[in-house]
XYZ file of C-alpha atoms in Angstrom:
158
model
C -90.545 -93.505 10.305
C -92.756 -95.437 13.165
C -91.695 -98.744 14.631
C -93.830 -100.671 16.738
C -93.726 -103.934 18.768
C -96.803 -106.026 18.304
C -97.616 -107.593 22.258
C -100.673 -110.539 21.328
C -98.170 -112.408 18.072
C -101.271 -114.944 18.344
C -103.304 -112.350 16.995
C -102.083 -110.228 14.701
C -100.113 -113.499 13.193
C -103.680 -114.799 12.790
C -104.654 -111.142 10.618
C -101.818 -111.289 8.431
C -102.052 -114.660 7.192
C -105.129 -116.557 7.540
C -107.573 -112.982 7.486
C -107.916 -110.675 4.956
C -106.573 -107.757 7.150
C -103.398 -106.893 4.832
C -104.985 -108.358 1.627
C -105.025 -104.288 -0.476
C -101.098 -104.127 0.155
C -98.623 -105.300 -2.765
C -95.847 -107.016 -1.332
C -92.120 -105.804 -2.341
C -90.253 -108.484 -0.647
C -90.776 -111.371 1.932
C -88.074 -113.782 3.291
C -89.635 -116.088 5.816
C -86.947 -118.969 7.180
C -88.303 -121.963 8.642
C -86.431 -125.564 7.990
C -84.485 -123.837 4.611
C -84.844 -119.701 3.791
C -87.571 -118.760 0.852
C -87.191 -114.997 -0.235
C -89.813 -114.429 -2.961
C -89.542 -110.929 -4.887
C -93.111 -109.382 -5.307
C -92.637 -108.504 -8.478
C -94.735 -109.382 -11.083
C -93.916 -111.498 -14.268
C -95.627 -110.462 -16.894
C -94.075 -113.220 -19.384
C -95.598 -116.045 -17.573
C -99.390 -114.510 -17.835
C -101.217 -114.801 -20.639
C -102.420 -112.206 -22.818
C -105.500 -112.423 -21.803
C -104.137 -112.393 -17.989
C -102.123 -109.902 -18.874
C -104.959 -107.704 -19.597
C -107.160 -108.853 -16.369
C -103.691 -108.045 -13.834
C -103.614 -104.564 -12.484
C -101.445 -101.973 -13.904
C -99.391 -102.284 -9.827
C -96.297 -104.151 -11.142
C -96.573 -105.820 -7.391
C -98.462 -109.199 -6.547
C -100.788 -108.436 -3.844
C -100.333 -110.192 -0.259
C -103.688 -111.773 -1.373
C -102.136 -113.560 -4.055
C -99.258 -114.407 -2.283
C -100.776 -115.141 1.668
C -102.088 -118.514 1.195
C -98.157 -119.762 -0.278
C -96.256 -117.965 3.048
C -99.252 -119.550 5.213
C -98.042 -122.908 3.589
C -94.658 -122.230 4.280
C -94.929 -121.086 8.257
C -97.693 -123.654 9.396
C -96.861 -126.924 11.444
C -96.191 -126.751 14.802
C -93.199 -124.837 14.980
C -92.576 -121.324 15.039
C -90.808 -120.076 12.307
C -87.379 -119.211 12.719
C -87.835 -115.513 11.108
C -89.852 -113.278 8.583
C -89.476 -110.184 7.079
C -92.131 -108.852 4.569
C -91.954 -105.623 3.128
C -95.229 -104.321 1.746
C -96.312 -101.128 0.182
C -99.002 -99.714 -1.118
C -100.236 -99.414 -4.237
C -100.638 -96.070 -6.129
C -104.653 -96.564 -5.968
C -104.435 -96.618 -2.134
C -101.826 -93.700 -2.312
C -104.498 -91.513 -4.134
C -106.997 -92.258 -1.585
C -104.991 -91.254 1.103
C -103.750 -87.895 0.175
C -107.228 -87.007 -0.306
C -107.197 -83.566 0.004
C -103.525 -83.109 -1.696
C -102.126 -84.931 -3.686
C -98.951 -86.905 -2.511
C -95.602 -85.490 -3.727
C -94.624 -85.462 -6.906
C -91.354 -87.248 -5.789
C -92.749 -89.827 -3.332
C -91.819 -93.382 -4.983
C -93.759 -95.077 -1.925
C -95.264 -96.118 1.571
C -93.793 -99.263 3.098
C -95.037 -101.730 6.088
C -91.932 -103.731 7.073
C -93.018 -106.724 9.087
C -90.271 -107.940 10.646
C -90.601 -111.088 13.398
C -87.121 -112.666 14.435
C -85.888 -113.986 18.101
C -89.939 -114.247 18.829
C -90.373 -110.669 18.666
C -92.545 -108.666 16.081
C -91.513 -105.203 15.210
C -94.049 -103.169 12.038
C -92.089 -100.013 10.927
C -93.225 -97.490 8.592
C -91.699 -96.406 5.777
C -91.349 -94.242 2.864
C -89.340 -93.914 -0.365
C -88.452 -90.854 -2.703
C -87.295 -90.992 -5.677
C -85.444 -87.322 -4.957
C -84.753 -85.564 -2.096
C -87.136 -83.680 -0.528
C -87.588 -81.289 2.696
C -90.791 -82.021 3.024
C -92.396 -84.391 5.655
C -95.751 -84.239 5.223
C -95.869 -87.237 3.683
C -94.363 -88.946 5.921
C -96.574 -87.479 8.716
C -99.803 -88.714 6.555
C -98.347 -92.034 6.529
C -97.649 -93.038 10.495
C -100.519 -91.907 11.280
C -102.070 -94.143 8.614
C -99.872 -96.811 10.134
C -100.799 -96.674 14.034
C -103.988 -96.441 13.683
C -104.380 -99.203 11.096
C -101.980 -101.626 13.494
C -104.248 -100.145 16.789
C -107.384 -101.125 14.877
C -106.544 -104.657 14.105
C -104.184 -105.574 17.541
C -107.380 -104.763 19.222
C -109.732 -107.498 17.746
């Protein structure tokens, strides 16, 4: 697990809310506090969709950031900064497989997460790895931490 404080808030939030930079991530959950607190559970409710729409949906259980980004932006746009927000993103199964090209991900790996927390006018990004069972191997953690570090460096240097 790594934690990185983002120094250029303006650039990072532009990438997050206005650009497609994070669109490939899935949303595990998020909370935005402005004049109210808005909580979104990223789990897709398949009953909402028609049979045809369900066939088009991916096999993932969570909505993409691309789908929720406009909703979230509408909650924070305006002259005032939000009081806080916490966004928990996760890598899709397909992207996880792609990340572990040299070897398949560990069988006990449950998810790779990027936590974005803004409060007290500071923004911190933290990587996280979840396992279904205990494991001594930290290879997946190291691979994910390196990916997140490179990703954050790339988008904050634009």
